Coordinates of C-alpha atoms and ligand atoms in Angstrom, one line a residue:
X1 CA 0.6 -34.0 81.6
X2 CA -0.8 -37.2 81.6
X3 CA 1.7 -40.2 80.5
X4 CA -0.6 -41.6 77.2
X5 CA -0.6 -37.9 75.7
X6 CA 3.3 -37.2 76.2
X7 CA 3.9 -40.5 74.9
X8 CA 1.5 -40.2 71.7
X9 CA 2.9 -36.7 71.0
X10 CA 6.3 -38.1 70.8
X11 CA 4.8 -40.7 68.7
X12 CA 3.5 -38.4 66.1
X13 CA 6.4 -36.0 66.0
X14 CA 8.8 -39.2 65.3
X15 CA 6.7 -40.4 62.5
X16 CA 5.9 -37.2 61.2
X17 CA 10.1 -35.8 60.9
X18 CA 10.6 -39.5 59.2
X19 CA 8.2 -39.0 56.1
X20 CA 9.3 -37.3 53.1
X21 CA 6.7 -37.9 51.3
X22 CA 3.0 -35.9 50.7
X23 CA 1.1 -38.9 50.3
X24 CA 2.2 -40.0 54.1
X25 CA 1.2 -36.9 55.8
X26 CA -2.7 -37.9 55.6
X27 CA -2.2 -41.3 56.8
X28 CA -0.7 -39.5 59.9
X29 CA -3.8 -37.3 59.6
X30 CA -6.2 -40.3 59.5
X31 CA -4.1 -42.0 62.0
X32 CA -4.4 -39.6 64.5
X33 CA -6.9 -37.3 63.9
X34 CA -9.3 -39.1 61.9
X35 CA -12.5 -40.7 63.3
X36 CA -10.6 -43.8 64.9
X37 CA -7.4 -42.0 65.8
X38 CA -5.0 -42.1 68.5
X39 CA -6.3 -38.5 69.5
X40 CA -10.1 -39.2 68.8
X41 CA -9.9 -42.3 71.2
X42 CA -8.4 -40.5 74.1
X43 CA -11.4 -37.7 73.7
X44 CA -13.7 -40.2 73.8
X45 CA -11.9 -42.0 76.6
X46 CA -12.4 -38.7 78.8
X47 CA -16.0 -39.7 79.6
X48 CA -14.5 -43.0 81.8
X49 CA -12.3 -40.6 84.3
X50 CA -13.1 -39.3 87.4
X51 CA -14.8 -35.6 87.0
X52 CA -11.7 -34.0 89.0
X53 CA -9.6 -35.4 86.3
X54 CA -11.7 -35.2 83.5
X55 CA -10.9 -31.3 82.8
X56 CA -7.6 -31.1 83.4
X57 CA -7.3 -34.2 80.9
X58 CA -9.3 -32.9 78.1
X59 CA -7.3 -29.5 78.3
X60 CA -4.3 -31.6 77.6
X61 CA -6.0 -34.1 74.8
X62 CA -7.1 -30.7 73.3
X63 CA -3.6 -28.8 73.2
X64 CA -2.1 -32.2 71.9
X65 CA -5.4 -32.0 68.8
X66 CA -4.4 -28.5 67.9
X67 CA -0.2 -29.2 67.9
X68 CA -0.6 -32.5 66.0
X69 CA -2.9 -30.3 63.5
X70 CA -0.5 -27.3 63.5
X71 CA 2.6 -30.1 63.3
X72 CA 0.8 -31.6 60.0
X73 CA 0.0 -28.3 58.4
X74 CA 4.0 -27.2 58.9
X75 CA 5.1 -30.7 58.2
X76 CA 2.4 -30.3 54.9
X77 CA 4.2 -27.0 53.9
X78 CA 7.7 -28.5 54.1
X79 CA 7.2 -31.3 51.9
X80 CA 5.3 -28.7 49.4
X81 CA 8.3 -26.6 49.1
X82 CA 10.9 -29.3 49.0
X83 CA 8.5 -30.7 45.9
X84 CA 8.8 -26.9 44.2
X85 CA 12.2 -26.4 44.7
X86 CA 12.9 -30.4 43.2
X87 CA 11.0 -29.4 39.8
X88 CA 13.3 -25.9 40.0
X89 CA 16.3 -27.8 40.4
X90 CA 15.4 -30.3 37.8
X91 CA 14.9 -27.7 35.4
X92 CA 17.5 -26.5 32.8
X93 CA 19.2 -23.5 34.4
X94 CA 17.8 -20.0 32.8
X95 CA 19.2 -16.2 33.1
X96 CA 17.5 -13.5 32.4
X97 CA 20.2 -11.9 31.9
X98 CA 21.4 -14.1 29.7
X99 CA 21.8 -12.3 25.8
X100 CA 18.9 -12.9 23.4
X101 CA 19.5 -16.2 21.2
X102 CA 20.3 -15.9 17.7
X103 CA 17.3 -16.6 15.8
X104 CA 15.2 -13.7 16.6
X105 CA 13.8 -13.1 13.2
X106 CA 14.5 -10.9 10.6
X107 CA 13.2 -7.8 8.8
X108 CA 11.8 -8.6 5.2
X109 CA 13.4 -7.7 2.5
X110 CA 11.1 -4.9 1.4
X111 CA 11.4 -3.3 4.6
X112 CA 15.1 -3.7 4.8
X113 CA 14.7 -1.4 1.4
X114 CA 12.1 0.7 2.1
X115 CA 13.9 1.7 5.3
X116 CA 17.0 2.7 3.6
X117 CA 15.2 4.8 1.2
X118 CA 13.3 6.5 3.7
X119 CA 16.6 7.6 5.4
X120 CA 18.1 8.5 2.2
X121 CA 15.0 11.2 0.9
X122 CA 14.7 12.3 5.2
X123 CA 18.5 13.1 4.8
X124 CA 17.6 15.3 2.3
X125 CA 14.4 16.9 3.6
X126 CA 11.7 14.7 2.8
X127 CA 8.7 13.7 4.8
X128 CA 7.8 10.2 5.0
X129 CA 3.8 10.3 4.3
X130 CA 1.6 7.3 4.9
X131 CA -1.7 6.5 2.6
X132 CA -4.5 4.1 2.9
X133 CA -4.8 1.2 0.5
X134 CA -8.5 1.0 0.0
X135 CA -9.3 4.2 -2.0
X136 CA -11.3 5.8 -4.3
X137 CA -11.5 6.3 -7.9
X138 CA -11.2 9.8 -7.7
X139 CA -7.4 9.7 -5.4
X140 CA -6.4 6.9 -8.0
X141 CA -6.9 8.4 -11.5
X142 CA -9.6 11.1 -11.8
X143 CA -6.9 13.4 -9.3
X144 CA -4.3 12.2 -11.1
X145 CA -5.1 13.2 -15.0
X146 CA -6.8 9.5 -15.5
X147 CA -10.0 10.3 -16.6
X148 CA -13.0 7.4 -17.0
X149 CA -12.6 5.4 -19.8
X150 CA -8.7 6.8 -20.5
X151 CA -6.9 4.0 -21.9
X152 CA -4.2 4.0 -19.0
X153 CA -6.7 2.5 -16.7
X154 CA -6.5 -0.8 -18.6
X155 CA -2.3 -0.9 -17.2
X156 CA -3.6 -0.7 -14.0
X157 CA -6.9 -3.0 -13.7
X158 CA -7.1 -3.5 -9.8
X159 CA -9.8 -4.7 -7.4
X160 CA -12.8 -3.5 -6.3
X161 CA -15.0 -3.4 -3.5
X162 CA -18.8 -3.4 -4.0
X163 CA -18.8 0.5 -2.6
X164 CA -16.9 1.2 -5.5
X165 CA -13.6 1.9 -3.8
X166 CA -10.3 -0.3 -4.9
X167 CA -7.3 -1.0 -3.8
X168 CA -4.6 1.0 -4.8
X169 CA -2.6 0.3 -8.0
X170 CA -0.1 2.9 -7.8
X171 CA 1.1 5.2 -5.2
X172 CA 0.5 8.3 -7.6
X173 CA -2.8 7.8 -5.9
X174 CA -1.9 9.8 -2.8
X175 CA 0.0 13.0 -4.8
X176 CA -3.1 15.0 -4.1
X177 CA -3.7 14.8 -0.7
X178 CA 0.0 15.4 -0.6
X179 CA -0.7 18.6 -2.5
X180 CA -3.7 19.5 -0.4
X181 CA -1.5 18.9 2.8
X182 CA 1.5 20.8 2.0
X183 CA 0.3 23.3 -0.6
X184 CA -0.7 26.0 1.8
X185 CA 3.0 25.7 3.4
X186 CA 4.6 26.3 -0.3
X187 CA 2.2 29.1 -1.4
X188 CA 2.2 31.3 2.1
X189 CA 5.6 30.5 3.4
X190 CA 7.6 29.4 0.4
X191 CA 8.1 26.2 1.9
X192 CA 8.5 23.4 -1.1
X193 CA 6.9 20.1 -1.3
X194 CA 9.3 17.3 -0.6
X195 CA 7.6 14.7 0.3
X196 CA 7.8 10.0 -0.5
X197 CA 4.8 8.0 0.4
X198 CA 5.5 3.8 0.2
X199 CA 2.9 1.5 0.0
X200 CA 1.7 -1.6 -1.2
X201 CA -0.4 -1.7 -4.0
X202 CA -2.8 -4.4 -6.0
X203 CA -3.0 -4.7 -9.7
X204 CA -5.0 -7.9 -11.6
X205 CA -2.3 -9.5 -13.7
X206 CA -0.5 -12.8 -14.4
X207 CA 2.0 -12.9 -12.0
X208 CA 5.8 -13.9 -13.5
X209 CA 9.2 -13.3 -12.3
X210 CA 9.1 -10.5 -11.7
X211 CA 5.3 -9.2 -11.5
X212 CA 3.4 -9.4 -8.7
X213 CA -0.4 -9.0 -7.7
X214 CA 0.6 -7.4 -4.6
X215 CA 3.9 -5.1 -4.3
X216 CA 5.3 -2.1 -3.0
X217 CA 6.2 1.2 -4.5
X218 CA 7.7 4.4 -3.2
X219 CA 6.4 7.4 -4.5
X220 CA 8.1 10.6 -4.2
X221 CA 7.1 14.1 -5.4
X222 CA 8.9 17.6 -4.9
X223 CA 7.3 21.2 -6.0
X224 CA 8.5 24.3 -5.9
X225 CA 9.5 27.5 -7.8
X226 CA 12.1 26.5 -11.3
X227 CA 12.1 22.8 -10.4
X228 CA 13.6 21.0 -13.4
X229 CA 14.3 17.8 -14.9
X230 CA 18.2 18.3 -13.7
X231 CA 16.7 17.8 -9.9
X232 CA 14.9 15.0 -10.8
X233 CA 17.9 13.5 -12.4
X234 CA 19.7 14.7 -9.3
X235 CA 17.8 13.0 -7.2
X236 CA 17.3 9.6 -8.7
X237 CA 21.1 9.0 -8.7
X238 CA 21.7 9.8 -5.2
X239 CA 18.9 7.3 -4.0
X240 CA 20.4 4.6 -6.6
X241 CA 23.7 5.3 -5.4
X242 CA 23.4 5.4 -1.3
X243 CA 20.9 2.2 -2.1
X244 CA 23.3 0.1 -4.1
X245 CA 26.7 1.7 -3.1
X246 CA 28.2 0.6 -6.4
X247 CA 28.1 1.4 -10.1
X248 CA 25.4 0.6 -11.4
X249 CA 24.0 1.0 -15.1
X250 CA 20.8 3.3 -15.6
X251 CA 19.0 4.4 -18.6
X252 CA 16.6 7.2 -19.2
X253 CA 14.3 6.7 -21.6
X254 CA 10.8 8.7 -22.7
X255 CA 7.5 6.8 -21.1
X256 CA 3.7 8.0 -21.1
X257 CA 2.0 8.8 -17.8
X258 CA -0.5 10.7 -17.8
X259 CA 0.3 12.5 -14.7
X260 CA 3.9 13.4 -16.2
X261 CA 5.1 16.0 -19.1
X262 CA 7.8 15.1 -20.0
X263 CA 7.6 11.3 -18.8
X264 CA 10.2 9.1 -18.3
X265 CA 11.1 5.3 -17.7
X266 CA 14.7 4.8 -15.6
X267 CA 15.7 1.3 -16.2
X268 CA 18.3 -0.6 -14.8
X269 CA 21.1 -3.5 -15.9
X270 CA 19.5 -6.2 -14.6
X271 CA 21.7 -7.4 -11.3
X272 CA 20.7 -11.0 -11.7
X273 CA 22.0 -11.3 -15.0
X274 CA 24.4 -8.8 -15.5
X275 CA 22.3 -7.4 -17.9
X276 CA 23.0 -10.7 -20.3
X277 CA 19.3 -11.6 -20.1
X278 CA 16.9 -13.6 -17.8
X279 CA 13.6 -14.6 -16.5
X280 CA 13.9 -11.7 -13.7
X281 CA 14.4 -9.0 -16.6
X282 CA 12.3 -11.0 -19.5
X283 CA 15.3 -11.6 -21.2
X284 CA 15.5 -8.0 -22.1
X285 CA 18.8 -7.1 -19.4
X286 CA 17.0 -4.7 -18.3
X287 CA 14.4 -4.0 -15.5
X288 CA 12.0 -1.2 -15.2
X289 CA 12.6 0.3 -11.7
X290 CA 11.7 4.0 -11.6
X291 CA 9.5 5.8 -13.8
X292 CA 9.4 9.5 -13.3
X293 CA 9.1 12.6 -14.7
X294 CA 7.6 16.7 -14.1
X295 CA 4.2 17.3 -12.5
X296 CA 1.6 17.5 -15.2
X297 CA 0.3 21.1 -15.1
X298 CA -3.3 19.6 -14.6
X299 CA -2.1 17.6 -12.0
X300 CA -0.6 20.7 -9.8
X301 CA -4.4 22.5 -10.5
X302 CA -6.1 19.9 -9.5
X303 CA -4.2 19.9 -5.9
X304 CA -4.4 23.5 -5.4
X305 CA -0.9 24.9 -6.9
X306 CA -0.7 27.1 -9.8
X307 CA 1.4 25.4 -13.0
X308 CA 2.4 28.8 -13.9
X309 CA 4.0 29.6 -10.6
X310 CA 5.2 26.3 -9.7
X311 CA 6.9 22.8 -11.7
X312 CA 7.9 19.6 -9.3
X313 CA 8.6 16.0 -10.3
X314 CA 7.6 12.7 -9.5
X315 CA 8.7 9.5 -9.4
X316 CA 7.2 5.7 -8.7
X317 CA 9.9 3.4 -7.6
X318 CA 9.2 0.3 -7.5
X319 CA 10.4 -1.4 -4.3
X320 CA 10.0 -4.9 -4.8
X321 CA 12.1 -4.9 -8.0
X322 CA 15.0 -2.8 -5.9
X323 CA 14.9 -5.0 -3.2
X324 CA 15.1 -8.2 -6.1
X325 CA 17.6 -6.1 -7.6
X326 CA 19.6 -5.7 -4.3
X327 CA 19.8 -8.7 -2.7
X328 CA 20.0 -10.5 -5.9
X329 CA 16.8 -12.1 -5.8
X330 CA 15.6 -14.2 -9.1
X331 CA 12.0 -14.4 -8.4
X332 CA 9.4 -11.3 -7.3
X333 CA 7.0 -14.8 -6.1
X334 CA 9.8 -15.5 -3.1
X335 CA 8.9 -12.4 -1.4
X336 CA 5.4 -13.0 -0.5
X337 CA 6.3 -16.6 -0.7
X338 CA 6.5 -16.2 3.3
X339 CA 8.9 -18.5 3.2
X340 CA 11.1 -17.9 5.7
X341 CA 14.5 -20.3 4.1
X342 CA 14.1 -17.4 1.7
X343 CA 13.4 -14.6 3.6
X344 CA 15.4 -14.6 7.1
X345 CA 18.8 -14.3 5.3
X346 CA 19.2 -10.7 4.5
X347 CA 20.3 -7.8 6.6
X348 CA 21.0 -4.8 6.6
X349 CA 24.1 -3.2 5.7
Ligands
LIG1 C1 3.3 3.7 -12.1 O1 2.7 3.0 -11.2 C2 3.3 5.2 -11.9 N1 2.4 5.6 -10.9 C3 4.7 5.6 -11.6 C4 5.0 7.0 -11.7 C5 4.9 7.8 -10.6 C6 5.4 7.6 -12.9 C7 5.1 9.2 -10.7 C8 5.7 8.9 -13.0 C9 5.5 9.7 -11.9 P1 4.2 1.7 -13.4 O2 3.0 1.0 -13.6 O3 5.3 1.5 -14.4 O4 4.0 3.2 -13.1 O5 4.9 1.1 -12.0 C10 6.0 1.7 -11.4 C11 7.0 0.7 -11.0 O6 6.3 -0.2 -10.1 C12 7.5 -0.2 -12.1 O7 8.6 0.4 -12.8 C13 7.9 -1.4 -11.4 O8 9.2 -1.3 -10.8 C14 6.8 -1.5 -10.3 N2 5.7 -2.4 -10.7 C15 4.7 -2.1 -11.5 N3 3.9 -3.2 -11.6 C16 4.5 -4.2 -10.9 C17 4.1 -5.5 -10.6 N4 3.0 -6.1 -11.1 N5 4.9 -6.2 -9.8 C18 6.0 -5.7 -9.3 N6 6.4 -4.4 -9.5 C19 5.6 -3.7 -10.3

C-alpha cells in the first residue's frame, strides 16, 4: 500500500481514539472526508499517476474512504453510548423493586364506610345493588307511595333535567326495581329479598353542618314471609355495632314516610359532642342517622309482591352522617371539601 495512505490512516485512527467528544468527530469527518480532505485530495491526486499505477492506487484510496467512514460511524456510536450511560449514572439511583412510597393516597371517608357496611349486610346475606342517579319521577316517589302533589315531596325538592328526570333524593328510589328483580326468586322459590343499594343523592337545601346538597345513603330492604319489626331492630344494631365497635347510644322514635307503616327515625348521641350539644347535631345531641321502618303494603303491590303474603322493612342510612359520626368529623362541608389535609388521614380499621 502506497506510503501517503498508510501514513494518513494512522493519522486518522490517532486523532479519532483521542477525542471524547461528539462535536470533534465531524471535524474529523470534514477533515478527511469533506470536499478538501486528506482523502478527497488523494482521489483527485489519482488523475497525475501513471495509468499502471493509477488502479492499484485508487483501490487503496477507496478501502482507506470506506474504513475512515466505517472508523467514524463506530467512533460516533461510542461517544453516543458513553453520553447515555453519563446521564444514567448521573441520575438518582431507582429500583423497581423498591416498595411503594408512603403517600399513595387514601380511600375517602365515605368509602372507607360504605365499604364496611357492605361487608357487614354481605356477611349476612345481602346483595349489594347499584342504581343510577339520574331517574325518573315515577322510581323516586310515584313507586314509592309519593304521589304528585303529596306534601312529602317538598322534604325532598331535588333537581331536574329539562326531560323531566332528576337526580335522586333518596335511595328509596331504587326499592322497586329491587322488588321487580328479586320478586320472582321470593314468590317461586321462597328465596327472600335481602338486598342494600348506596348511592349518592341531590336534594336543594341550605347546606349547614351537617346537610349537604350532595350525600350518600345506603338503603337496605328485606321481604319475606312474618318479617317484623324485631328483624329490623335486629338488624340495625348489628350494623351500628360491627360499624362503631363500641357502645353507642340509639333511640327509636316514630317518623312519617310514606313508604313505611309503622315508620321510624333511629337517632344517635351525637359523637362529636357527646351528646352535650353542637353545630354537627344542631345543638339537639342528637343526629338523625337511620330512618326505617316495614314496607308499606302499597309499596310491596306496586313491586309485584302480595302485602297479604309478605311484610319486609326498610331502612335509609345516611352515610355521610356515619362516616361524620365515625371518624369524629364536625363538619358534613369537609367531605366534599376535596380537601385532601382533611381527607387523607383516615383508614380503615
Ligand atoms: C329518606 O331519605 C328516606 N328515603 C329514608 C327511609 C328509607 C326511610 C327507607 C324509611 C325507609 P331522610 O330524608 O330522613 O329519609 O334521609 C335519610 C337520612 O339521610 C337522614 O337520616 C340523614 O342521615 C341523611 N340525610 C338526609 N338529608 C341529608 C342531607 N341534606 N345531608 C346529609 N345527610 C342527609
Amino acid at each position: 500500500m502506497d506510503e501517503r495512505i498508510l501514513s494518513l490512516k494512522e493519522k486518522m485512527e490517532k486523532e479519532l481514539s483521542g477525542i471524547s467528544d461528539l462535536a470533534e468527530i465531524d471535524k474529523i469527518r470534514v477533515a478527511y472526508l469533506g470536499k478538501k480532505g486528506s482523502i478527497t485530495a488523494l482521489m483527485k491526486g489519482m488523475k497525475e499517476l501513471a495509468a499502471d499505477q493509477r488502479k492499484a492506487f485508487g483501490a487503496d484510496v477507496n478501502k482507506l474512504k470506506e474504513a475512515a467512514m466505517t472508523k467514524i460511524e463506530e467512533k460516533t456510536e461510542e461517544l453516543r453510548r458513553h453520553q447515555v450511560e453519563m446521564e444514567i449514572a448521573s441520575m438518582p439511583s431507582f429500583d423497581i423493586t423498591a416498595p411503594a412510597a408512603k403517600n399513595m393516597g387514601s380511600y375517602h371517608p365515605i368509602t372507607l364506610v360504605q365499604r364496611q357496611c357492605e361487608n357487614i349486610f354481605k356477611s349476612m346475606g345481602f346483595t349489594v345493588e347499584d342504581y343510577p342517579e339520574v331517574v325518573t319521577d315515577y322510581e323516586c316517589f310515584e313507586a314509592v307511595n309519593i304521589p304528585k302533589h303529596h306534601p312529602a315531596r317538598d322534604m325532598q325538592d331535588t333537581y331536574y333535567l329539562e326531560n323531566g328526570q332528576l337526580l335522586k333524593s333518596q335511595t328509596s328510589a331504587a326499592q322497586n326495581a329491587i322488588l321487580r328483580k328479586y320478586g320472582p326468586a321470593l314468590k317461586e322459590n321462597g328465596v327472600p329479598i335481602k338486598a342494600i343499594f348506596p348511592g349518592r343523592c341531590f336534594r336543594n337545601e341550605a347546606t349547614d353542618a351537617s346537610h349537604e346538597n350532595t350525600f350518600f345513603q345506603m338503603e337496605g330492604m328485606m321481604v319475606d314471609k312474618n318479617i317484623s319489626i324485631s328483624n329490623l331492630i335486629y338488624f340495625m344494631k348489628t350494623m351500628l355495632s360491627e360499624v362503631f365497635r363500641k357502645d353507642i347510644k340509639v333511640r327509636l322514635r316514630p317518623g312519617f314516610f310514606p313508604f313505611v307503616e309503622p315508620g321510624f327515625e333511629l337517632d344517635i348521641s351525637c359523637l362529636i359532642c357527646g351528646g352535650k350539644g353542637c353545630p354537627s347535631c344542631k345543638h339537639s345531641g342528637w343526629l338523625e342517622l337511620c330512618p326505617c321502618g316495614m314496607i308499606h303494603p302499597n309499596v310491596l303491590t306496586e313491586g309485584g309482591i302480595d302485602p297479604e303474603e309478605y311484610t319486609g322493612f326498610a331502612f335509609g342510612l345516611g352515610l355521610t352522617r356515619l362516616a361524620m359520626m365515625k371518624y369524629g368529623i364536625k363538619d358534613i362541608r369537609d367531605l366534599n371539601s376535596g380537601s385532601l389535609k382533611v381527607l387523607s388521614q383516615f383508614t380503615d380499621d
